[in-house]
Amino acid sequence: MNGPLSVATIVVALVLAAWLLLRAALNRAPSRFDLLATAVLGALVAVLVLVAVVGLFGDHRPSDTATFGGYLITTIAFAPVAIYLARMEPTRWGNLILGVACLVLPVLVLRLQQIASVTVA
Amino acid sequence: MPDSPAPARTRPADAALNTGLGRVLLFVYGVFALSASARALVQIATHFSEARLAYLLSAVAGLVYISATIGLAIGGERGRLIALVSCSIELLGVLIVGTLSIADAVAFPDDTVWSHYGSGYGYVPLVLPFIGLWWIYRHRPRN
């Protein structure tokens, strides 16, 4: 959970968030690129979640497994829900939805790391 | 995207409560509905006896966010009323619980969404009801 993959996810999410918030500030509706970039981030997050799920069957299971699972489900669903809502909103607000999602995702990843760091021996 | 009509860049004055910024609010409220109620559920399920008041308020916060989300999603006159009541309770809640959590730390050993005016959530819980109420006010029915 604490590898280069989560660092990459956080960095990509923050860069994308800056871009999307700028697009919203400039009054631009989500373009195909904006939606695709968010989808790519979603795919990255999905890989991260898959790795974490595989890790659940290993030796270092987080002691708060239920909370960890809840966060995993929330995290993997985040980008798809944001893209779904943004596609219904072809205005600047669509980009704001995507931008907010990209701001929350790093928080979710950090929370996952926190929960994962408390393991059952 | 399949060939949809050119997206409108400006909002018509009579646009619905659940479009535009309303859709952003719907998303953010949805996130808080999920996180607040999940947190309350975990707190009540695992260590309810430690701080009954705080955990019950946690659950109330979750319910308030859920009803605000529903109100914003339904839209229209009824949705607006639901959202208006929810956002008002939310504003009172974050102010009262925020003050209580600072004044009476013993009753709040474990954080809720509204503890310390939502500082654990980047003060978003404090700002959110103001934006919500402003948005609902802008969509008051005109006769």
Coordinates of C-alpha atoms in Angstrom, one line a residue:
Chain A
M1 CA 0.0 0.0 0.0
N2 CA 3.0 2.3 0.6
G3 CA 4.8 1.8 -2.6
P4 CA 5.7 3.9 -5.6
L5 CA 2.3 3.1 -7.1
S6 CA 0.4 5.1 -4.4
V7 CA 2.9 8.0 -4.7
A8 CA 2.4 8.0 -8.5
T9 CA -1.4 8.0 -8.0
I10 CA -1.3 10.9 -5.6
V11 CA 1.0 13.0 -7.8
V12 CA -1.1 12.3 -11.0
A13 CA -4.3 13.1 -9.1
L14 CA -3.0 16.4 -7.8
V15 CA -1.6 17.5 -11.2
L16 CA -4.9 16.5 -12.9
A17 CA -6.8 18.4 -10.1
A18 CA -4.9 21.6 -10.8
W19 CA -5.5 21.2 -14.6
L20 CA -9.3 20.5 -14.1
L21 CA -9.8 23.3 -11.6
L22 CA -8.0 25.7 -14.1
R23 CA -10.3 24.5 -16.9
A24 CA -13.4 25.1 -14.6
A25 CA -12.0 28.6 -13.7
L26 CA -11.6 29.3 -17.4
N27 CA -15.3 28.3 -17.9
R28 CA -14.5 25.3 -20.0
A29 CA -16.8 22.2 -20.2
P30 CA -15.1 18.8 -19.8
S31 CA -13.4 17.9 -23.1
R32 CA -12.8 14.4 -24.3
F33 CA -9.3 14.8 -23.0
D34 CA -10.4 15.9 -19.5
L35 CA -12.7 12.8 -19.2
L36 CA -10.1 10.5 -20.6
A37 CA -7.4 11.8 -18.3
T38 CA -9.8 11.2 -15.3
A39 CA -10.5 7.7 -16.6
V40 CA -6.8 7.0 -16.8
L41 CA -6.4 8.2 -13.2
G42 CA -9.4 5.9 -12.4
A43 CA -7.6 3.0 -14.0
L44 CA -4.4 3.8 -11.9
V45 CA -6.6 3.8 -8.8
A46 CA -8.2 0.5 -9.8
V47 CA -4.7 -1.1 -10.1
L48 CA -3.8 0.3 -6.7
V49 CA -7.0 -1.1 -5.1
L50 CA -6.4 -4.5 -6.8
V51 CA -2.9 -4.6 -5.3
A52 CA -4.4 -3.8 -1.9
V53 CA -7.0 -6.5 -2.2
V54 CA -4.4 -9.0 -3.1
G55 CA -2.4 -7.8 -0.1
L56 CA -5.4 -8.6 2.2
F57 CA -4.7 -12.3 1.7
G58 CA -1.0 -11.9 2.7
D59 CA 0.7 -11.8 6.1
H60 CA 0.1 -8.1 6.9
R61 CA -3.6 -7.7 7.0
P62 CA -4.8 -4.3 8.4
S63 CA -6.3 -4.9 11.8
D64 CA -9.3 -2.7 10.9
T65 CA -10.2 -4.8 7.9
A66 CA -13.9 -3.7 7.6
T67 CA -12.9 0.0 7.5
F68 CA -10.1 -0.8 5.0
G69 CA -12.6 -2.6 2.8
G70 CA -15.1 0.3 2.9
Y71 CA -12.4 2.7 1.9
L72 CA -11.3 0.4 -0.9
I73 CA -14.8 0.3 -2.4
T74 CA -15.2 4.1 -2.0
T75 CA -11.8 4.7 -3.7
I76 CA -12.4 2.5 -6.7
A77 CA -15.9 3.9 -7.2
F78 CA -14.7 7.5 -7.0
A79 CA -13.5 8.4 -10.5
P80 CA -16.3 6.5 -12.3
V81 CA -19.0 8.3 -10.3
A82 CA -17.3 11.7 -10.9
I83 CA -17.0 10.9 -14.7
Y84 CA -20.7 9.8 -14.8
L85 CA -21.8 13.1 -13.1
A86 CA -19.5 15.2 -15.2
R87 CA -20.9 13.8 -18.4
M88 CA -24.4 14.9 -17.3
E89 CA -23.0 18.4 -16.8
P90 CA -21.4 19.7 -20.0
T91 CA -20.5 23.1 -18.4
R92 CA -17.7 24.4 -16.3
W93 CA -19.3 22.7 -13.3
G94 CA -18.6 19.3 -14.9
N95 CA -14.9 20.1 -14.7
L96 CA -15.3 21.2 -11.1
I97 CA -16.8 17.8 -10.3
L98 CA -13.8 16.1 -11.9
G99 CA -11.4 18.5 -10.1
V100 CA -13.0 17.9 -6.7
A101 CA -12.8 14.1 -7.2
C102 CA -9.1 14.4 -8.1
L103 CA -8.6 16.4 -4.9
V104 CA -10.3 13.9 -2.7
L105 CA -8.6 10.8 -4.2
P106 CA -5.2 11.6 -2.6
V107 CA -6.9 11.9 0.8
L108 CA -8.5 8.5 0.3
V109 CA -5.2 7.0 -0.7
L110 CA -3.5 8.5 2.4
R111 CA -6.3 7.2 4.6
L112 CA -5.8 3.7 3.1
Q113 CA -2.1 3.9 3.9
Q114 CA -2.9 5.0 7.5
I115 CA -5.3 2.1 8.0
A116 CA -3.0 -0.4 6.3
S117 CA -0.1 0.6 8.5
V118 CA -1.8 -0.8 11.6
T119 CA -1.6 -4.5 10.9
V120 CA -2.4 -7.7 12.7
A121 CA 0.8 -9.6 13.4
Chain B
M1 CA -18.9 11.2 -27.0
P2 CA -21.5 10.5 -29.6
D3 CA -22.6 13.6 -31.5
S4 CA -24.5 15.5 -28.8
P5 CA -25.7 19.1 -29.3
A6 CA -23.1 21.7 -28.6
P7 CA -22.9 22.2 -24.8
A8 CA -24.4 25.4 -23.5
R9 CA -21.8 27.5 -21.8
T10 CA -24.2 29.8 -19.9
R11 CA -26.9 28.7 -17.5
P12 CA -30.4 29.8 -18.1
A13 CA -31.9 31.8 -15.3
D14 CA -34.6 29.2 -14.6
A15 CA -32.2 26.2 -14.6
A16 CA -33.0 23.5 -12.1
L17 CA -31.6 23.1 -8.6
N18 CA -29.8 19.9 -9.5
T19 CA -27.8 21.2 -12.4
G20 CA -24.7 23.3 -12.7
L21 CA -23.1 24.0 -9.3
G22 CA -26.0 22.0 -7.8
R23 CA -24.5 18.9 -9.4
V24 CA -21.1 19.7 -7.8
L25 CA -22.9 20.1 -4.5
L26 CA -24.7 16.8 -5.0
F27 CA -21.4 15.1 -5.5
V28 CA -19.8 16.6 -2.4
Y29 CA -22.8 16.0 -0.3
G30 CA -22.9 12.4 -1.5
V31 CA -19.3 12.0 -0.4
F32 CA -20.0 13.4 3.0
A33 CA -23.2 11.3 3.3
L34 CA -21.1 8.2 2.7
S35 CA -18.2 9.1 4.9
A36 CA -20.2 10.5 7.8
S37 CA -22.6 7.6 8.0
A38 CA -19.9 5.0 7.5
R39 CA -17.9 6.6 10.3
A40 CA -20.9 6.6 12.6
L41 CA -21.7 3.0 11.7
V42 CA -18.1 1.9 12.6
Q43 CA -18.1 3.9 15.8
I44 CA -21.5 2.6 17.0
A45 CA -20.8 -1.0 16.0
T46 CA -17.4 -1.2 17.6
H47 CA -17.2 1.1 20.7
F48 CA -20.6 2.7 21.2
S49 CA -20.3 2.8 25.0
E50 CA -17.2 5.0 25.0
A51 CA -19.0 8.2 23.9
R52 CA -22.7 7.7 23.2
L53 CA -23.4 11.4 22.7
A54 CA -20.7 11.9 20.1
Y55 CA -21.5 8.7 18.2
L56 CA -25.2 9.5 18.1
L57 CA -24.4 13.0 16.8
S58 CA -22.2 11.3 14.2
A59 CA -25.1 9.2 13.1
V60 CA -27.4 12.3 13.0
A61 CA -24.8 14.1 10.8
G62 CA -24.7 11.1 8.5
L63 CA -28.5 11.2 8.2
V64 CA -28.5 15.0 7.6
Y65 CA -26.0 14.6 4.7
I66 CA -28.0 11.8 3.3
S67 CA -31.2 13.8 3.2
A68 CA -29.4 16.9 1.8
T69 CA -28.1 14.7 -1.0
I70 CA -31.5 13.3 -1.7
G71 CA -33.0 16.8 -1.7
L72 CA -30.4 18.0 -4.2
A73 CA -30.9 14.9 -6.3
I74 CA -34.7 15.2 -6.5
G75 CA -34.7 18.9 -7.2
G76 CA -37.9 20.8 -7.8
E77 CA -40.0 22.3 -5.1
R78 CA -40.0 19.2 -2.8
G79 CA -36.3 18.6 -3.3
R80 CA -35.6 22.2 -2.5
L81 CA -37.5 22.0 0.7
I82 CA -35.8 18.8 1.8
A83 CA -32.4 20.4 1.0
L84 CA -33.3 23.6 2.7
V85 CA -34.2 21.8 6.0
S86 CA -31.2 19.5 5.8
C87 CA -28.7 22.3 5.1
S88 CA -30.2 24.4 8.0
I89 CA -29.8 21.5 10.4
E90 CA -26.3 20.9 9.1
L91 CA -25.3 24.5 9.7
L92 CA -26.7 24.4 13.2
G93 CA -25.1 21.0 13.8
V94 CA -21.6 22.0 12.7
L95 CA -21.8 25.2 14.8
I96 CA -23.2 23.5 18.0
V97 CA -21.1 20.3 17.8
G98 CA -18.0 22.3 16.8
T99 CA -18.5 24.6 19.9
L100 CA -19.3 21.6 22.2
S101 CA -16.3 19.6 21.1
I102 CA -14.0 22.4 22.1
A103 CA -15.9 23.4 25.3
D104 CA -16.5 19.8 26.5
A105 CA -13.7 17.6 25.2
V106 CA -14.7 14.8 27.6
A107 CA -18.0 14.1 25.8
F108 CA -16.1 14.0 22.5
P109 CA -13.1 11.8 23.0
D110 CA -13.4 10.5 19.4
D111 CA -13.9 12.8 16.5
T112 CA -17.2 13.2 14.5
V113 CA -17.5 15.0 11.2
W114 CA -18.5 18.1 12.9
S115 CA -16.0 18.1 15.8
H116 CA -13.8 21.3 15.9
Y117 CA -16.0 22.8 13.1
G118 CA -14.9 20.0 10.7
S119 CA -11.2 20.6 11.0
G120 CA -10.5 16.9 10.3
Y121 CA -12.2 17.3 7.0
G122 CA -10.4 20.5 6.0
Y123 CA -13.3 22.7 7.4
V124 CA -15.4 21.6 4.4
P125 CA -18.3 20.7 6.7
L126 CA -18.3 24.3 7.9
V127 CA -18.2 25.9 4.5
L128 CA -20.6 23.5 2.8
P129 CA -23.9 24.5 4.4
F130 CA -23.2 28.2 3.5
I131 CA -22.7 27.3 -0.1
G132 CA -25.7 24.9 0.0
L133 CA -28.0 27.5 1.6
W134 CA -26.9 30.2 -0.9
W135 CA -27.5 27.9 -3.8
I136 CA -31.0 26.9 -2.4
Y137 CA -31.8 30.6 -1.8
R138 CA -30.8 31.4 -5.4
H139 CA -33.4 28.8 -6.5
R140 CA -36.3 30.1 -4.5
P141 CA -39.6 29.8 -6.4
R142 CA -40.7 33.0 -8.0
N143 CA -44.3 33.8 -8.5

